[in-house]
């Protein structure tokens, strides 16, 4: 009879695979979350550095005095002091975008009332005319950090959305030769750039982690097989012992090197089986002896039951009485015995005389010749 349960049985290999899978999944999830957060932070830091470098470099290419003259006049082609400066300014906006394709530069000045600004330069007028602003077009900057760029270097690294898209931005004031702020330069990096960086991080991490996960899963499977295979053989041998077959070779478990708990377990089972075999043989011998003793006890009990009956005691008494009478001298039996002992040949002689008289007295019978 098998000792292994038929229902609810889960093998050790399956348990090891499930356990290690859950542990690896938890570890990978935590590692993936931390690495993704760390990589995203590093990517954002890199974007911040690129954004700062771009806005600083772009500011150096703008002459504050020319910018002040351009922004104070009107955009008329005949006005030679404004239009050439505007063309030169737009070319610089385009050059910045060509150097850093993710950068979208523009310039602006204060409108003088509230937090409104006037657009001066815009690279979109070259790259995306349908979405571009117009020269000195009014824009309400009260809901953005753009207006802060007119007084100090301002960074907005939290992606925000406006009518032109989703961005992270940097703003820096423009100064003339006296140090007076005459306007500001803004650089927008599309948030899709940050999203692309994060997506690349995710894709790379997924590939690395899935490959590592598969390798570790295979290693756990092989390791669990090496652990469960001798245990399965040991279980089979122990099952044979449980079925009464003590001829199991437990020495097989001590042949592999290096030795481990399986070797110790095999030797312990082998010693235990040998002791069980000897104890069972001793028990069988004692049971046989006990069976003989029980049979003899049963017979003695049955004899005792017969002897202790009233009928047996009465028969025994009668037999004793008969033996006593038979041994008395005056008893007929004793007399007969004594007579037989004194005249052993008398009955035979009397018998011959009687036969002779019968022949003499019988009529019609001739006398015997002498």
CSV table of N, CA, C and O in Angstrom, one decimal, residues 260-321:
chain,number,residue,atom,x,y,z
A,260,UNK,N,26.5,15.0,1.5
A,260,UNK,CA,25.6,16.0,2.1
A,260,UNK,C,24.6,15.3,2.9
A,260,UNK,O,24.7,14.2,3.3
A,261,UNK,N,23.5,16.0,3.2
A,261,UNK,CA,22.4,15.5,4.1
A,261,UNK,C,21.8,14.3,3.5
A,261,UNK,O,21.3,13.4,4.2
A,262,UNK,N,21.7,14.2,2.1
A,262,UNK,CA,21.1,13.0,1.5
A,262,UNK,C,21.9,11.8,1.8
A,262,UNK,O,21.4,10.7,2.1
A,263,UNK,N,23.2,11.9,1.8
A,263,UNK,CA,24.1,10.8,2.2
A,263,UNK,C,23.8,10.3,3.7
A,263,UNK,O,23.7,9.2,3.9
A,264,UNK,N,23.8,11.3,4.6
A,264,UNK,CA,23.5,11.0,6.0
A,264,UNK,C,22.1,10.4,6.1
A,264,UNK,O,21.9,9.4,6.8
A,265,UNK,N,21.1,10.9,5.4
A,265,UNK,CA,19.8,10.4,5.5
A,265,UNK,C,19.7,9.0,5.0
A,265,UNK,O,19.0,8.1,5.5
A,266,UNK,N,20.4,8.7,3.9
A,266,UNK,CA,20.4,7.3,3.3
A,266,UNK,C,21.1,6.3,4.3
A,266,UNK,O,20.6,5.2,4.5
A,267,UNK,N,22.2,6.7,4.9
A,267,UNK,CA,22.8,5.8,5.9
A,267,UNK,C,22.0,5.6,7.1
A,267,UNK,O,21.9,4.5,7.6
A,268,UNK,N,21.3,6.6,7.5
A,268,UNK,CA,20.4,6.5,8.7
A,268,UNK,C,19.3,5.6,8.4
A,268,UNK,O,18.9,4.7,9.2
A,269,UNK,N,18.7,5.7,7.2
A,269,UNK,CA,17.6,4.8,6.8
A,269,UNK,C,18.1,3.4,6.7
A,269,UNK,O,17.3,2.4,7.0
A,270,UNK,N,19.3,3.2,6.1
A,270,UNK,CA,19.8,1.9,6.0
A,270,UNK,C,20.0,1.2,7.3
A,270,UNK,O,19.6,0.0,7.5
A,271,UNK,N,20.6,1.9,8.3
A,271,UNK,CA,20.7,1.4,9.6
A,271,UNK,C,19.4,1.1,10.3
A,271,UNK,O,19.2,0.1,11.0
A,272,UNK,N,18.5,2.0,10.1
A,272,UNK,CA,17.2,1.9,10.7
A,272,UNK,C,16.4,0.6,10.1
A,272,UNK,O,15.8,-0.1,10.8
A,273,UNK,N,16.5,0.4,8.8
A,273,UNK,CA,15.9,-0.7,8.2
A,273,UNK,C,16.5,-2.0,8.7
A,273,UNK,O,15.8,-3.0,8.9
A,274,UNK,N,17.8,-2.1,8.8
A,274,UNK,CA,18.4,-3.3,9.3
A,274,UNK,C,18.0,-3.6,10.8
A,274,UNK,O,17.7,-4.7,11.1
A,275,UNK,N,17.9,-2.5,11.6
A,275,UNK,CA,17.4,-2.7,12.9
A,275,UNK,C,15.9,-3.2,12.9
A,275,UNK,O,15.5,-4.0,13.7
A,276,UNK,N,15.1,-2.6,12.1
A,276,UNK,CA,13.7,-3.0,12.0
A,276,UNK,C,13.6,-4.5,11.5
A,276,UNK,O,12.8,-5.2,12.0
A,277,UNK,N,14.5,-4.9,10.6
A,277,UNK,CA,14.5,-6.3,10.1
A,277,UNK,C,14.8,-7.2,11.3
A,277,UNK,O,14.1,-8.2,11.5
A,278,UNK,N,15.9,-6.9,12.0
A,278,UNK,CA,16.2,-7.7,13.2
A,278,UNK,C,15.1,-7.8,14.2
A,278,UNK,O,14.8,-8.8,14.8
A,279,UNK,N,14.6,-6.6,14.5
A,279,UNK,CA,13.5,-6.6,15.5
A,279,UNK,C,12.3,-7.4,15.0
A,279,UNK,O,11.6,-8.0,15.8
A,280,UNK,N,12.0,-7.3,13.7
A,280,UNK,CA,10.8,-8.1,13.2
A,280,UNK,C,11.1,-9.6,13.3
A,280,UNK,O,10.2,-10.3,13.7
A,281,UNK,N,12.3,-10.0,13.0
A,281,UNK,CA,12.7,-11.4,13.1
A,281,UNK,C,12.6,-11.9,14.6
A,281,UNK,O,12.0,-12.9,14.8
A,282,UNK,N,13.1,-11.1,15.5
A,282,UNK,CA,13.0,-11.4,16.9
A,282,UNK,C,11.6,-11.4,17.3
A,282,UNK,O,11.1,-12.3,18.1
A,283,UNK,N,10.8,-10.5,16.9
A,283,UNK,CA,9.4,-10.4,17.2
A,283,UNK,C,8.6,-11.6,16.7
A,283,UNK,O,7.8,-12.2,17.4
A,284,UNK,N,8.9,-12.1,15.5
A,284,UNK,CA,8.3,-13.3,14.9
A,284,UNK,C,8.6,-14.5,15.7
A,284,UNK,O,7.8,-15.4,16.0
A,285,UNK,N,9.9,-14.6,16.1
A,285,UNK,CA,10.3,-15.8,16.9
A,285,UNK,C,9.6,-15.7,18.3
A,285,UNK,O,9.1,-16.8,18.8
A,286,UNK,N,9.6,-14.6,18.9
A,286,UNK,CA,8.9,-14.5,20.2
A,286,UNK,C,7.4,-14.7,20.0
A,286,UNK,O,6.8,-15.4,20.9
A,287,UNK,N,6.8,-14.3,19.0
A,287,UNK,CA,5.4,-14.6,18.7
A,287,UNK,C,5.1,-16.1,18.6
A,287,UNK,O,4.1,-16.6,19.1
A,288,UNK,N,6.1,-16.8,17.9
A,288,UNK,CA,5.9,-18.2,17.7
A,288,UNK,C,6.0,-18.9,19.1
A,288,UNK,O,5.2,-19.8,19.4
A,289,UNK,N,7.0,-18.5,19.9
A,289,UNK,CA,7.1,-19.1,21.2
A,289,UNK,C,5.9,-18.8,22.1
A,289,UNK,O,5.4,-19.6,22.8
A,290,UNK,N,5.4,-17.6,21.9
A,290,UNK,CA,4.3,-17.2,22.7
A,290,UNK,C,3.0,-18.0,22.3
A,290,UNK,O,2.2,-18.4,23.1
A,291,UNK,N,3.0,-18.3,21.0
A,291,UNK,CA,1.8,-19.1,20.5
A,291,UNK,C,1.9,-20.5,21.0
A,291,UNK,O,0.8,-21.1,21.4
A,292,UNK,N,3.1,-21.1,21.1
A,292,UNK,CA,3.2,-22.4,21.7
A,292,UNK,C,2.8,-22.4,23.2
A,292,UNK,O,2.1,-23.3,23.7
A,293,UNK,N,3.3,-21.4,23.9
A,293,UNK,CA,2.9,-21.3,25.3
A,293,UNK,C,1.4,-21.1,25.5
A,293,UNK,O,0.8,-21.7,26.4
A,294,UNK,N,0.9,-20.3,24.6
A,294,UNK,CA,-0.6,-20.1,24.7
A,294,UNK,C,-1.3,-21.4,24.4
A,294,UNK,O,-2.3,-21.8,25.1
A,295,UNK,N,-0.9,-22.2,23.4
A,295,UNK,CA,-1.5,-23.5,23.1
A,295,UNK,C,-1.4,-24.5,24.3
A,295,UNK,O,-2.4,-25.1,24.7
A,296,UNK,N,-0.2,-24.5,24.9
A,296,UNK,CA,0.0,-25.4,26.1
A,296,UNK,C,-0.9,-24.9,27.3
A,296,UNK,O,-1.5,-25.7,28.0
A,297,UNK,N,-1.0,-23.6,27.5
A,297,UNK,CA,-1.8,-23.1,28.5
A,297,UNK,C,-3.3,-23.4,28.3
A,297,UNK,O,-4.0,-23.7,29.2
A,298,UNK,N,-3.6,-23.3,27.0
A,298,UNK,CA,-5.0,-23.6,26.6
A,298,UNK,C,-5.3,-25.1,26.9
A,298,UNK,O,-6.4,-25.4,27.4
A,299,UNK,N,-4.4,-26.0,26.5
A,299,UNK,CA,-4.6,-27.4,26.8
A,299,UNK,C,-4.7,-27.7,28.3
A,299,UNK,O,-5.6,-28.4,28.7
A,300,UNK,N,-3.8,-27.1,29.0
A,300,UNK,CA,-3.8,-27.3,30.5
A,300,UNK,C,-5.1,-26.8,31.1
A,300,UNK,O,-5.7,-27.4,32.0
A,301,UNK,N,-5.6,-25.7,30.5
A,301,UNK,CA,-6.8,-25.1,31.0
A,301,UNK,C,-8.0,-26.1,30.7
A,301,UNK,O,-8.9,-26.3,31.5
A,302,UNK,N,-8.0,-26.6,29.5
A,302,UNK,CA,-9.1,-27.5,29.1
A,302,UNK,C,-9.0,-28.8,30.0
A,302,UNK,O,-10.1,-29.3,30.4
A,303,UNK,N,-7.8,-29.3,30.2
A,303,UNK,CA,-7.7,-30.5,31.1
A,303,UNK,C,-8.2,-30.2,32.5
A,303,UNK,O,-8.9,-31.0,33.1
A,304,UNK,N,-7.8,-29.0,33.0
A,304,UNK,CA,-8.2,-28.6,34.3
A,304,UNK,C,-9.8,-28.5,34.4
A,304,UNK,O,-10.4,-28.9,35.4
A,305,UNK,N,-10.3,-28.0,33.3
A,305,UNK,CA,-11.8,-27.9,33.3
A,305,UNK,C,-12.5,-29.2,33.3
A,305,UNK,O,-13.5,-29.4,34.0
A,306,UNK,N,-11.8,-30.2,32.6
A,306,UNK,CA,-12.4,-31.6,32.6
A,306,UNK,C,-12.2,-32.2,34.0
A,306,UNK,O,-13.2,-32.9,34.5
A,307,UNK,N,-11.1,-32.1,34.5
A,307,UNK,CA,-10.8,-32.7,35.8
A,307,UNK,C,-11.6,-32.1,36.9
A,307,UNK,O,-12.1,-32.8,37.9
A,308,UNK,N,-11.9,-30.9,36.8
A,308,UNK,CA,-12.7,-30.2,37.9
A,308,UNK,C,-14.2,-30.4,37.8
A,308,UNK,O,-14.9,-29.9,38.6
A,309,UNK,N,-14.6,-31.3,36.8
A,309,UNK,CA,-16.1,-31.5,36.7
A,309,UNK,C,-16.5,-32.6,37.8
A,309,UNK,O,-15.7,-33.4,38.2
A,310,UNK,N,-17.8,-32.6,38.2
A,310,UNK,CA,-18.3,-33.5,39.2
A,310,UNK,C,-18.3,-34.9,38.7
A,310,UNK,O,-18.0,-35.9,39.4
A,311,UNK,N,-18.6,-35.1,37.4
A,311,UNK,CA,-18.6,-36.4,36.8
A,311,UNK,C,-17.2,-37.1,36.9
A,311,UNK,O,-17.1,-38.3,37.2
A,312,UNK,N,-16.2,-36.3,36.5
A,312,UNK,CA,-14.8,-36.8,36.6
A,312,UNK,C,-14.4,-37.2,38.0
A,312,UNK,O,-13.8,-38.2,38.2
A,313,UNK,N,-14.8,-36.3,38.9
A,313,UNK,CA,-14.4,-36.6,40.3
A,313,UNK,C,-15.2,-37.9,40.8
A,313,UNK,O,-14.6,-38.7,41.5
A,314,UNK,N,-16.4,-38.1,40.4
A,314,UNK,CA,-17.2,-39.3,40.7
A,314,UNK,C,-16.5,-40.5,40.2
A,314,UNK,O,-16.4,-41.6,40.8
A,315,UNK,N,-16.2,-40.5,38.9
A,315,UNK,CA,-15.5,-41.6,38.2
A,315,UNK,C,-14.2,-41.9,38.9
A,315,UNK,O,-13.8,-43.1,39.0
A,316,UNK,N,-13.5,-40.9,39.2
A,316,UNK,CA,-12.2,-41.1,39.8
A,316,UNK,C,-12.4,-41.8,41.2
A,316,UNK,O,-11.6,-42.6,41.6
A,317,UNK,N,-13.4,-41.3,41.9
A,317,UNK,CA,-13.7,-41.9,43.2
A,317,UNK,C,-14.0,-43.4,43.1
A,317,UNK,O,-13.6,-44.3,43.9
A,318,UNK,N,-14.9,-43.7,42.1
A,318,UNK,CA,-15.3,-45.1,41.9
A,318,UNK,C,-14.1,-46.0,41.5
A,318,UNK,O,-14.0,-47.1,42.0
A,319,UNK,N,-13.2,-45.4,40.6
A,319,UNK,CA,-12.1,-46.2,40.2
A,319,UNK,C,-11.2,-46.5,41.4
A,319,UNK,O,-10.6,-47.6,41.6
A,320,UNK,N,-11.0,-45.5,42.3
A,320,UNK,CA,-10.2,-45.7,43.5
A,320,UNK,C,-10.8,-46.7,44.4
A,320,UNK,O,-10.1,-47.6,45.0
A,321,UNK,N,-12.2,-46.7,44.5
A,321,UNK,CA,-12.9,-47.7,45.4
A,321,UNK,C,-12.7,-49.1,44.8
A,321,UNK,O,-12.4,-50.1,45.6
